[in-house]
Amino acid sequence: MKSVIEIVCFTVLPGTTEADLVTATQRSQTFVATLAGFQYRSLSYHLDSQTWTDVIYWDSMDSAKQACEQFKAHPDCQAFMALIDPKTINIEHQEIKMSALAEKYQ
């Protein structure tokens, strides 16, 4: 079983603020954290292209794909989905081939 990264890039609908999106993402995280295979999630913003990237690490491709389908239908995720321009959503699932954590020096 190989770990998988789910990369979701998108733009938000006009009038959506950063605070709106972060709040909705945090609400959806309540559900995401309960899903089998969930490891880690982050949300980032690219200023030049005005695109957002939601990155989620999963234990397996099966976990990632099942979670993706469940996410769309769950009530805790509806506020998040309502802020996104659906025409701009791009979802990729990729197998992790190497990973490392930063070493902390004191």
mmCIF file of N, CA, C and O in Angstrom:
data_model
loop_
_atom_site.group_PDB
_atom_site.id
_atom_site.type_symbol
_atom_site.label_atom_id
_atom_site.label_comp_id
_atom_site.label_asym_id
_atom_site.label_seq_id
_atom_site.Cartn_x
_atom_site.Cartn_y
_atom_site.Cartn_z
ATOM 1 N N MET A 1 0.844 -1.176 0.000
ATOM 2 C CA MET A 1 0.000 0.000 0.000
ATOM 3 C C MET A 1 0.892 1.243 0.000
ATOM 4 O O MET A 1 1.796 1.363 0.808
ATOM 5 N N LYS A 2 0.634 2.157 -0.938
ATOM 6 C CA LYS A 2 1.433 3.358 -1.068
ATOM 7 C C LYS A 2 0.625 4.578 -0.676
ATOM 8 O O LYS A 2 -0.546 4.693 -1.015
ATOM 9 N N SER A 3 1.269 5.507 0.034
ATOM 10 C CA SER A 3 0.610 6.758 0.386
ATOM 11 C C SER A 3 0.323 7.565 -0.873
ATOM 12 O O SER A 3 1.023 7.446 -1.881
ATOM 13 N N VAL A 4 -0.712 8.389 -0.790
ATOM 14 C CA VAL A 4 -1.183 9.169 -1.931
ATOM 15 C C VAL A 4 -1.381 10.617 -1.509
ATOM 16 O O VAL A 4 -1.808 10.894 -0.390
ATOM 17 N N ILE A 5 -1.073 11.510 -2.418
ATOM 18 C CA ILE A 5 -1.356 12.917 -2.210
ATOM 19 C C ILE A 5 -2.495 13.308 -3.153
ATOM 20 O O ILE A 5 -2.491 12.935 -4.330
ATOM 21 N N GLU A 6 -3.480 13.979 -2.606
ATOM 22 C CA GLU A 6 -4.595 14.511 -3.389
ATOM 23 C C GLU A 6 -4.368 16.015 -3.508
ATOM 24 O O GLU A 6 -4.227 16.699 -2.502
ATOM 25 N N ILE A 7 -4.309 16.514 -4.736
ATOM 26 C CA ILE A 7 -4.057 17.922 -4.994
ATOM 27 C C ILE A 7 -5.282 18.493 -5.698
ATOM 28 O O ILE A 7 -5.629 18.063 -6.801
ATOM 29 N N VAL A 8 -5.930 19.443 -5.034
ATOM 30 C CA VAL A 8 -7.133 20.054 -5.589
ATOM 31 C C VAL A 8 -6.865 21.543 -5.783
ATOM 32 O O VAL A 8 -6.675 22.276 -4.810
ATOM 33 N N CYS A 9 -6.818 21.980 -7.044
ATOM 34 C CA CYS A 9 -6.598 23.392 -7.368
ATOM 35 C C CYS A 9 -7.914 23.994 -7.844
ATOM 36 O O CYS A 9 -8.677 23.341 -8.563
ATOM 37 N N PHE A 10 -8.144 25.262 -7.467
ATOM 38 C CA PHE A 10 -9.411 25.909 -7.813
ATOM 39 C C PHE A 10 -9.324 27.410 -7.582
ATOM 40 O O PHE A 10 -8.400 27.900 -6.927
ATOM 41 N N THR A 11 -10.299 28.132 -8.125
ATOM 42 C CA THR A 11 -10.495 29.531 -7.779
ATOM 43 C C THR A 11 -11.845 29.631 -7.079
ATOM 44 O O THR A 11 -12.708 28.770 -7.228
ATOM 45 N N VAL A 12 -11.994 30.704 -6.323
ATOM 46 C CA VAL A 12 -13.248 30.904 -5.596
ATOM 47 C C VAL A 12 -14.161 31.840 -6.382
ATOM 48 O O VAL A 12 -13.719 32.560 -7.279
ATOM 49 N N LEU A 13 -15.419 31.811 -6.015
ATOM 50 C CA LEU A 13 -16.404 32.680 -6.665
ATOM 51 C C LEU A 13 -16.181 34.126 -6.256
ATOM 52 O O LEU A 13 -15.671 34.397 -5.160
ATOM 53 N N PRO A 14 -16.550 35.080 -7.119
ATOM 54 C CA PRO A 14 -16.388 36.501 -6.784
ATOM 55 C C PRO A 14 -17.070 36.830 -5.457
ATOM 56 O O PRO A 14 -18.148 36.323 -5.151
ATOM 57 N N GLY A 15 -16.400 37.665 -4.667
ATOM 58 C CA GLY A 15 -16.942 38.081 -3.382
ATOM 59 C C GLY A 15 -16.522 37.202 -2.221
ATOM 60 O O GLY A 15 -16.773 37.525 -1.063
ATOM 61 N N THR A 16 -15.871 36.074 -2.514
ATOM 62 C CA THR A 16 -15.407 35.175 -1.455
ATOM 63 C C THR A 16 -14.120 35.727 -0.858
ATOM 64 O O THR A 16 -13.181 36.030 -1.582
ATOM 65 N N THR A 17 -14.085 35.859 0.458
ATOM 66 C CA THR A 17 -12.878 36.343 1.123
ATOM 67 C C THR A 17 -12.020 35.173 1.586
ATOM 68 O O THR A 17 -12.491 34.031 1.676
ATOM 69 N N GLU A 18 -10.777 35.482 1.897
ATOM 70 C CA GLU A 18 -9.883 34.462 2.450
ATOM 71 C C GLU A 18 -10.476 33.889 3.740
ATOM 72 O O GLU A 18 -10.467 32.677 3.954
ATOM 73 N N ALA A 19 -11.002 34.753 4.585
ATOM 74 C CA ALA A 19 -11.594 34.303 5.845
ATOM 75 C C ALA A 19 -12.768 33.357 5.597
ATOM 76 O O ALA A 19 -12.932 32.357 6.309
ATOM 77 N N ASP A 20 -13.593 33.674 4.588
ATOM 78 C CA ASP A 20 -14.721 32.796 4.240
ATOM 79 C C ASP A 20 -14.221 31.397 3.901
ATOM 80 O O ASP A 20 -14.748 30.396 4.381
ATOM 81 N N LEU A 21 -13.196 31.341 3.044
ATOM 82 C CA LEU A 21 -12.700 30.052 2.581
ATOM 83 C C LEU A 21 -12.021 29.279 3.704
ATOM 84 O O LEU A 21 -12.236 28.075 3.854
ATOM 85 N N VAL A 22 -11.213 29.950 4.492
ATOM 86 C CA VAL A 22 -10.520 29.269 5.589
ATOM 87 C C VAL A 22 -11.533 28.719 6.596
ATOM 88 O O VAL A 22 -11.419 27.577 7.042
ATOM 89 N N THR A 23 -12.548 29.497 6.923
ATOM 90 C CA THR A 23 -13.582 29.026 7.846
ATOM 91 C C THR A 23 -14.305 27.808 7.292
ATOM 92 O O THR A 23 -14.518 26.811 8.002
ATOM 93 N N ALA A 24 -14.663 27.858 6.024
ATOM 94 C CA ALA A 24 -15.354 26.723 5.392
ATOM 95 C C ALA A 24 -14.440 25.505 5.317
ATOM 96 O O ALA A 24 -14.898 24.366 5.491
ATOM 97 N N THR A 25 -13.160 25.722 5.066
ATOM 98 C CA THR A 25 -12.199 24.619 5.017
ATOM 99 C C THR A 25 -12.078 23.968 6.388
ATOM 100 O O THR A 25 -12.064 22.733 6.504
ATOM 101 N N GLN A 26 -11.993 24.783 7.427
ATOM 102 C CA GLN A 26 -11.901 24.242 8.781
ATOM 103 C C GLN A 26 -13.145 23.429 9.135
ATOM 104 O O GLN A 26 -13.041 22.376 9.759
ATOM 105 N N ARG A 27 -14.310 23.898 8.712
ATOM 106 C CA ARG A 27 -15.541 23.144 8.968
ATOM 107 C C ARG A 27 -15.494 21.796 8.241
ATOM 108 O O ARG A 27 -15.856 20.764 8.797
ATOM 109 N N SER A 28 -15.053 21.802 6.974
ATOM 110 C CA SER A 28 -14.976 20.542 6.233
ATOM 111 C C SER A 28 -13.933 19.606 6.838
ATOM 112 O O SER A 28 -14.066 18.382 6.752
ATOM 113 N N GLN A 29 -12.914 20.168 7.465
ATOM 114 C CA GLN A 29 -11.864 19.349 8.072
ATOM 115 C C GLN A 29 -12.408 18.490 9.206
ATOM 116 O O GLN A 29 -11.904 17.391 9.458
ATOM 117 N N THR A 30 -13.459 18.951 9.864
ATOM 118 C CA THR A 30 -14.098 18.156 10.909
ATOM 119 C C THR A 30 -14.505 16.802 10.358
ATOM 120 O O THR A 30 -14.314 15.768 10.998
ATOM 121 N N PHE A 31 -15.034 16.801 9.137
ATOM 122 C CA PHE A 31 -15.418 15.549 8.477
ATOM 123 C C PHE A 31 -14.203 14.808 7.928
ATOM 124 O O PHE A 31 -14.045 13.607 8.141
ATOM 125 N N VAL A 32 -13.332 15.507 7.230
ATOM 126 C CA VAL A 32 -12.174 14.878 6.585
ATOM 127 C C VAL A 32 -11.334 14.100 7.604
ATOM 128 O O VAL A 32 -10.880 12.988 7.326
ATOM 129 N N ALA A 33 -11.158 14.668 8.778
ATOM 130 C CA ALA A 33 -10.325 14.027 9.806
ATOM 131 C C ALA A 33 -10.884 12.685 10.270
ATOM 132 O O ALA A 33 -10.142 11.862 10.810
ATOM 133 N N THR A 34 -12.159 12.438 10.029
ATOM 134 C CA THR A 34 -12.767 11.165 10.440
ATOM 135 C C THR A 34 -12.630 10.073 9.392
ATOM 136 O O THR A 34 -12.934 8.913 9.671
ATOM 137 N N LEU A 35 -12.200 10.427 8.194
ATOM 138 C CA LEU A 35 -12.165 9.465 7.093
ATOM 139 C C LEU A 35 -10.997 8.493 7.205
ATOM 140 O O LEU A 35 -9.888 8.877 7.609
ATOM 141 N N ALA A 36 -11.257 7.260 6.840
ATOM 142 C CA ALA A 36 -10.218 6.235 6.862
ATOM 143 C C ALA A 36 -9.069 6.639 5.957
ATOM 144 O O ALA A 36 -9.277 7.079 4.828
ATOM 145 N N GLY A 37 -7.856 6.510 6.460
ATOM 146 C CA GLY A 37 -6.672 6.782 5.653
ATOM 147 C C GLY A 37 -6.189 8.218 5.673
ATOM 148 O O GLY A 37 -5.146 8.522 5.098
ATOM 149 N N PHE A 38 -6.915 9.129 6.332
ATOM 150 C CA PHE A 38 -6.485 10.535 6.363
ATOM 151 C C PHE A 38 -5.187 10.676 7.151
ATOM 152 O O PHE A 38 -5.032 10.117 8.223
ATOM 153 N N GLN A 39 -4.248 11.484 6.586
ATOM 154 C CA GLN A 39 -2.975 11.739 7.260
ATOM 155 C C GLN A 39 -2.772 13.226 7.574
ATOM 156 O O GLN A 39 -2.422 13.577 8.695
ATOM 157 N N TYR A 40 -2.951 14.090 6.564
ATOM 158 C CA TYR A 40 -2.561 15.493 6.718
ATOM 159 C C TYR A 40 -3.264 16.317 5.651
ATOM 160 O O TYR A 40 -3.512 15.826 4.547
ATOM 161 N N ARG A 41 -3.542 17.595 5.972
ATOM 162 C CA ARG A 41 -4.172 18.477 4.994
ATOM 163 C C ARG A 41 -3.638 19.890 5.149
ATOM 164 O O ARG A 41 -3.378 20.361 6.258
ATOM 165 N N SER A 42 -3.495 20.594 4.021
ATOM 166 C CA SER A 42 -3.121 22.003 4.051
ATOM 167 C C SER A 42 -3.836 22.750 2.922
ATOM 168 O O SER A 42 -4.233 22.150 1.923
ATOM 169 N N LEU A 43 -4.019 24.041 3.128
ATOM 170 C CA LEU A 43 -4.633 24.911 2.127
ATOM 171 C C LEU A 43 -3.668 26.048 1.853
ATOM 172 O O LEU A 43 -3.179 26.690 2.788
ATOM 173 N N SER A 44 -3.385 26.292 0.572
ATOM 174 C CA SER A 44 -2.456 27.363 0.219
ATOM 175 C C SER A 44 -3.041 28.219 -0.900
ATOM 176 O O SER A 44 -4.007 27.833 -1.567
ATOM 177 N N TYR A 45 -2.417 29.404 -1.093
ATOM 178 C CA TYR A 45 -2.907 30.362 -2.080
ATOM 179 C C TYR A 45 -1.751 30.852 -2.936
ATOM 180 O O TYR A 45 -0.682 31.197 -2.423
ATOM 181 N N HIS A 46 -1.966 30.901 -4.247
ATOM 182 C CA HIS A 46 -0.974 31.419 -5.194
ATOM 183 C C HIS A 46 -1.443 32.791 -5.654
ATOM 184 O O HIS A 46 -2.424 32.903 -6.403
ATOM 185 N N LEU A 47 -0.772 33.831 -5.188
ATOM 186 C CA LEU A 47 -1.192 35.209 -5.428
ATOM 187 C C LEU A 47 -1.245 35.568 -6.913
ATOM 188 O O LEU A 47 -2.223 36.177 -7.378
ATOM 189 N N ASP A 48 -0.227 35.197 -7.681
ATOM 190 C CA ASP A 48 -0.177 35.587 -9.089
ATOM 191 C C ASP A 48 -1.340 35.033 -9.910
ATOM 192 O O ASP A 48 -1.925 35.730 -10.729
ATOM 193 N N SER A 49 -1.673 33.777 -9.688
ATOM 194 C CA SER A 49 -2.755 33.163 -10.466
ATOM 195 C C SER A 49 -4.102 33.210 -9.735
ATOM 196 O O SER A 49 -5.121 32.828 -10.311
ATOM 197 N N GLN A 50 -4.068 33.652 -8.480
ATOM 198 C CA GLN A 50 -5.273 33.720 -7.638
ATOM 199 C C GLN A 50 -5.974 32.368 -7.547
ATOM 200 O O GLN A 50 -7.196 32.271 -7.579
ATOM 201 N N THR A 51 -5.155 31.326 -7.437
ATOM 202 C CA THR A 51 -5.696 29.977 -7.278
ATOM 203 C C THR A 51 -5.363 29.447 -5.888
ATOM 204 O O THR A 51 -4.337 29.801 -5.291
ATOM 205 N N TRP A 52 -6.233 28.601 -5.413
ATOM 206 C CA TRP A 52 -6.062 27.920 -4.140
ATOM 207 C C TRP A 52 -5.678 26.468 -4.402
ATOM 208 O O TRP A 52 -6.071 25.891 -5.417
ATOM 209 N N THR A 53 -4.933 25.882 -3.462
ATOM 210 C CA THR A 53 -4.569 24.479 -3.554
ATOM 211 C C THR A 53 -4.835 23.812 -2.207
ATOM 212 O O THR A 53 -4.305 24.233 -1.182
ATOM 213 N N ASP A 54 -5.682 22.809 -2.242
ATOM 214 C CA ASP A 54 -6.013 22.001 -1.068
ATOM 215 C C ASP A 54 -5.259 20.688 -1.245
ATOM 216 O O ASP A 54 -5.480 19.971 -2.218
ATOM 217 N N VAL A 55 -4.338 20.384 -0.329
ATOM 218 C CA VAL A 55 -3.501 19.199 -0.428
ATOM 219 C C VAL A 55 -3.823 18.265 0.737
ATOM 220 O O VAL A 55 -3.787 18.689 1.894
ATOM 221 N N ILE A 56 -4.154 17.020 0.413
ATOM 222 C CA ILE A 56 -4.491 16.044 1.435
ATOM 223 C C ILE A 56 -3.659 14.784 1.211
ATOM 224 O O ILE A 56 -3.586 14.273 0.093
ATOM 225 N N TYR A 57 -3.038 14.300 2.282
ATOM 226 C CA TYR A 57 -2.274 13.056 2.230
ATOM 227 C C TYR A 57 -3.149 11.922 2.762
ATOM 228 O O TYR A 57 -3.811 12.071 3.793
ATOM 229 N N TRP A 58 -3.127 10.796 2.024
ATOM 230 C CA TRP A 58 -3.921 9.619 2.359
ATOM 231 C C TRP A 58 -3.038 8.390 2.436
ATOM 232 O O TRP A 58 -1.970 8.339 1.817
ATOM 233 N N ASP A 59 -3.521 7.368 3.141
ATOM 234 C CA ASP A 59 -2.789 6.103 3.267
ATOM 235 C C ASP A 59 -2.735 5.320 1.967
ATOM 236 O O ASP A 59 -1.818 4.528 1.764
ATOM 237 N N SER A 60 -3.740 5.503 1.086
ATOM 238 C CA SER A 60 -3.802 4.712 -0.137
ATOM 239 C C SER A 60 -4.637 5.419 -1.202
ATOM 240 O O SER A 60 -5.401 6.339 -0.891
ATOM 241 N N MET A 61 -4.521 4.966 -2.420
ATOM 242 C CA MET A 61 -5.312 5.510 -3.522
ATOM 243 C C MET A 61 -6.799 5.245 -3.277
ATOM 244 O O MET A 61 -7.643 6.106 -3.538
ATOM 245 N N ASP A 62 -7.110 4.073 -2.765
ATOM 246 C CA ASP A 62 -8.498 3.732 -2.482
ATOM 247 C C ASP A 62 -9.101 4.697 -1.450
ATOM 248 O O ASP A 62 -10.206 5.205 -1.639
ATOM 249 N N SER A 63 -8.358 4.970 -0.379
ATOM 250 C CA SER A 63 -8.828 5.924 0.635
ATOM 251 C C SER A 63 -9.056 7.298 0.026
ATOM 252 O O SER A 63 -10.066 7.962 0.307
ATOM 253 N N ALA A 64 -8.130 7.753 -0.798
ATOM 254 C CA ALA A 64 -8.228 9.072 -1.418
ATOM 255 C C ALA A 64 -9.456 9.186 -2.313
ATOM 256 O O ALA A 64 -10.210 10.157 -2.237
ATOM 257 N N LYS A 65 -9.667 8.197 -3.145
ATOM 258 C CA LYS A 65 -10.793 8.246 -4.080
ATOM 259 C C LYS A 65 -12.136 8.114 -3.374
ATOM 260 O O LYS A 65 -13.094 8.800 -3.732
ATOM 261 N N GLN A 66 -12.216 7.263 -2.363
ATOM 262 C CA GLN A 66 -13.447 7.152 -1.594
ATOM 263 C C GLN A 66 -13.753 8.456 -0.863
ATOM 264 O O GLN A 66 -14.896 8.913 -0.834
ATOM 265 N N ALA A 67 -12.738 9.059 -0.276
ATOM 266 C CA ALA A 67 -12.916 10.314 0.450
ATOM 267 C C ALA A 67 -13.382 11.427 -0.474
ATOM 268 O O ALA A 67 -14.244 12.233 -0.111
ATOM 269 N N CYS A 68 -12.839 11.468 -1.664
ATOM 270 C CA CYS A 68 -13.209 12.496 -2.639
ATOM 271 C C CYS A 68 -14.707 12.430 -2.935
ATOM 272 O O CYS A 68 -15.386 13.460 -2.979
ATOM 273 N N GLU A 69 -15.232 11.245 -3.116
ATOM 274 C CA GLU A 69 -16.661 11.082 -3.388
ATOM 275 C C GLU A 69 -17.515 11.432 -2.176
ATOM 276 O O GLU A 69 -18.549 12.080 -2.298
ATOM 277 N N GLN A 70 -17.081 11.013 -0.999
ATOM 278 C CA GLN A 70 -17.827 11.299 0.223
ATOM 279 C C GLN A 70 -17.830 12.789 0.543
ATOM 280 O O GLN A 70 -18.822 13.327 1.034
ATOM 281 N N PHE A 71 -16.719 13.458 0.267
ATOM 282 C CA PHE A 71 -16.565 14.887 0.551
ATOM 283 C C PHE A 71 -17.662 15.698 -0.129
ATOM 284 O O PHE A 71 -18.282 16.563 0.476
ATOM 285 N N LYS A 72 -17.885 15.418 -1.395
ATOM 286 C CA LYS A 72 -18.842 16.188 -2.195
ATOM 287 C C LYS A 72 -20.254 16.153 -1.620
ATOM 288 O O LYS A 72 -21.016 17.104 -1.790
ATOM 289 N N ALA A 73 -20.611 15.067 -0.952
ATOM 290 C CA ALA A 73 -21.984 14.878 -0.484
ATOM 291 C C ALA A 73 -22.192 15.208 1.001
ATOM 292 O O ALA A 73 -23.330 15.310 1.438
ATOM 293 N N HIS A 74 -21.124 15.399 1.760
ATOM 294 C CA HIS A 74 -21.281 15.556 3.197
ATOM 295 C C HIS A 74 -21.694 16.990 3.570
ATOM 296 O O HIS A 74 -21.150 17.959 3.041
ATOM 297 N N PRO A 75 -22.654 17.138 4.495
ATOM 298 C CA PRO A 75 -23.135 18.470 4.895
ATOM 299 C C PRO A 75 -22.034 19.410 5.412
ATOM 300 O O PRO A 75 -22.084 20.617 5.143
ATOM 301 N N ASP A 76 -21.026 18.877 6.126
ATOM 302 C CA ASP A 76 -19.950 19.732 6.636
ATOM 303 C C ASP A 76 -19.081 20.316 5.521
ATOM 304 O O ASP A 76 -18.297 21.235 5.767
ATOM 305 N N CYS A 77 -19.215 19.805 4.313
ATOM 306 C CA CYS A 77 -18.381 20.248 3.191
ATOM 307 C C CYS A 77 -19.131 21.164 2.228
ATOM 308 O O CYS A 77 -18.528 21.722 1.311
ATOM 309 N N GLN A 78 -20.413 21.330 2.423
ATOM 310 C CA GLN A 78 -21.224 22.102 1.485
ATOM 311 C C GLN A 78 -20.848 23.583 1.451
ATOM 312 O O GLN A 78 -20.827 24.198 0.382
ATOM 313 N N ALA A 79 -20.522 24.181 2.596
ATOM 314 C CA ALA A 79 -20.123 25.592 2.618
ATOM 315 C C ALA A 79 -18.831 25.798 1.825
ATOM 316 O O ALA A 79 -18.690 26.776 1.086
ATOM 317 N N PHE A 80 -17.905 24.860 1.949
ATOM 318 C CA PHE A 80 -16.649 24.910 1.202
ATOM 319 C C PHE A 80 -16.924 24.814 -0.296
ATOM 320 O O PHE A 80 -16.447 25.642 -1.079
ATOM 321 N N MET A 81 -17.706 23.827 -0.691
ATOM 322 C CA MET A 81 -18.015 23.625 -2.108
ATOM 323 C C MET A 81 -18.764 24.817 -2.701
ATOM 324 O O MET A 81 -18.561 25.154 -3.873
ATOM 325 N N ALA A 82 -19.588 25.477 -1.916
ATOM 326 C CA ALA A 82 -20.387 26.607 -2.401
ATOM 327 C C ALA A 82 -19.539 27.831 -2.724
ATOM 328 O O ALA A 82 -19.994 28.721 -3.450
ATOM 329 N N LEU A 83 -18.315 27.898 -2.225
ATOM 330 C CA LEU A 83 -17.444 29.052 -2.467
ATOM 331 C C LEU A 83 -16.554 28.883 -3.695
ATOM 332 O O LEU A 83 -15.928 29.835 -4.150
ATOM 333 N N ILE A 84 -16.502 27.682 -4.232
ATOM 334 C CA ILE A 84 -15.581 27.349 -5.323
ATOM 335 C C ILE A 84 -16.267 27.462 -6.680
ATOM 336 O O ILE A 84 -17.400 27.028 -6.845
ATOM 337 N N ASP A 85 -15.545 28.039 -7.643
ATOM 338 C CA ASP A 85 -16.028 28.074 -9.018
ATOM 339 C C ASP A 85 -15.857 26.660 -9.586
ATOM 340 O O ASP A 85 -14.727 26.212 -9.805
ATOM 341 N N PRO A 86 -16.959 25.934 -9.814
ATOM 342 C CA PRO A 86 -16.849 24.529 -10.224
ATOM 343 C C PRO A 86 -16.118 24.320 -11.545
ATOM 344 O O PRO A 86 -15.538 23.257 -11.771
ATOM 345 N N LYS A 87 -16.107 25.329 -12.412
ATOM 346 C CA LYS A 87 -15.418 25.201 -13.707
ATOM 347 C C LYS A 87 -13.899 25.166 -13.540
ATOM 348 O O LYS A 87 -13.190 24.786 -14.462
ATOM 349 N N THR A 88 -13.406 25.583 -12.377
ATOM 350 C CA THR A 88 -11.960 25.701 -12.192
ATOM 351 C C THR A 88 -11.352 24.557 -11.388
ATOM 352 O O THR A 88 -10.141 24.524 -11.205
ATOM 353 N N ILE A 89 -12.160 23.628 -10.919
ATOM 354 C CA ILE A 89 -11.653 22.559 -10.054
ATOM 355 C C ILE A 89 -10.813 21.567 -10.866
ATOM 356 O O ILE A 89 -11.244 21.061 -11.894
ATOM 357 N N ASN A 90 -9.613 21.310 -10.371
ATOM 358 C CA ASN A 90 -8.738 20.294 -10.951
ATOM 359 C C ASN A 90 -8.265 19.395 -9.812
ATOM 360 O O ASN A 90 -7.624 19.871 -8.872
ATOM 361 N N ILE A 91 -8.586 18.108 -9.882
ATOM 362 C CA ILE A 91 -8.223 17.157 -8.836
ATOM 363 C C ILE A 91 -7.255 16.127 -9.408
ATOM 364 O O ILE A 91 -7.516 15.537 -10.454
ATOM 365 N N GLU A 92 -6.144 15.935 -8.697
ATOM 366 C CA GLU A 92 -5.170 14.911 -9.066
ATOM 367 C C GLU A 92 -4.888 14.035 -7.857
ATOM 368 O O GLU A 92 -4.850 14.529 -6.730
ATOM 369 N N HIS A 93 -4.682 12.757 -8.102
ATOM 370 C CA HIS A 93 -4.219 11.821 -7.086
ATOM 371 C C HIS A 93 -2.893 11.251 -7.572
ATOM 372 O O HIS A 93 -2.829 10.709 -8.673
ATOM 373 N N GLN A 94 -1.874 11.375 -6.735
ATOM 374 C CA GLN A 94 -0.537 10.917 -7.109
ATOM 375 C C GLN A 94 0.047 10.053 -6.000
ATOM 376 O O GLN A 94 -0.128 10.358 -4.812
ATOM 377 N N GLU A 95 0.765 8.982 -6.377
ATOM 378 C CA GLU A 95 1.445 8.142 -5.398
ATOM 379 C C GLU A 95 2.705 8.844 -4.898
ATOM 380 O O GLU A 95 3.466 9.411 -5.688
ATOM 381 N N ILE A 96 2.915 8.782 -3.595
ATOM 382 C CA ILE A 96 4.115 9.357 -2.985
ATOM 383 C C ILE A 96 5.286 8.406 -3.230
ATOM 384 O O ILE A 96 5.197 7.214 -2.933
ATOM 385 N N LYS A 97 6.356 8.932 -3.765
ATOM 386 C CA LYS A 97 7.546 8.127 -4.041
ATOM 387 C C LYS A 97 8.670 8.405 -3.044
ATOM 388 O O LYS A 97 9.578 7.593 -2.875
ATOM 389 N N MET A 98 8.638 9.565 -2.382
ATOM 390 C CA MET A 98 9.632 9.919 -1.379
ATOM 391 C C MET A 98 9.030 11.007 -0.518
ATOM 392 O O MET A 98 8.324 11.880 -1.016
ATOM 393 N N SER A 99 9.271 10.953 0.779
ATOM 394 C CA SER A 99 8.851 12.035 1.667
ATOM 395 C C SER A 99 9.795 12.095 2.849
ATOM 396 O O SER A 99 10.440 11.115 3.207
ATOM 397 N N ALA A 100 9.872 13.281 3.462
ATOM 398 C CA ALA A 100 10.729 13.480 4.621
ATOM 399 C C ALA A 100 10.189 14.658 5.417
ATOM 400 O O ALA A 100 9.615 15.589 4.840
ATOM 401 N N LEU A 101 10.383 14.599 6.705
ATOM 402 C CA LEU A 101 10.007 15.713 7.574
ATOM 403 C C LEU A 101 11.239 16.540 7.871
ATOM 404 O O LEU A 101 12.357 16.017 7.942
ATOM 405 N N ALA A 102 11.039 17.824 8.093
ATOM 406 C CA ALA A 102 12.160 18.691 8.452
ATOM 407 C C ALA A 102 12.711 18.284 9.805
ATOM 408 O O ALA A 102 11.964 17.962 10.716
ATOM 409 N N GLU A 103 14.031 18.292 9.912
ATOM 410 C CA GLU A 103 14.665 18.014 11.200
ATOM 411 C C GLU A 103 14.701 19.305 11.987
ATOM 412 O O GLU A 103 14.967 20.380 11.446
ATOM 413 N N LYS A 104 14.419 19.221 13.254
ATOM 414 C CA LYS A 104 14.414 20.397 14.124
ATOM 415 C C LYS A 104 15.750 20.470 14.860
ATOM 416 O O LYS A 104 16.171 19.504 15.504
ATOM 417 N N TYR A 105 16.409 21.606 14.729
ATOM 418 C CA TYR A 105 17.697 21.807 15.408
ATOM 419 C C TYR A 105 17.522 22.813 16.532
ATOM 420 O O TYR A 105 16.811 23.804 16.383
ATOM 421 N N GLN A 106 18.177 22.557 17.650
ATOM 422 C CA GLN A 106 18.106 23.487 18.783
ATOM 423 C C GLN A 106 19.444 24.063 19.096
ATOM 424 O O GLN A 106 20.449 23.574 18.880
#
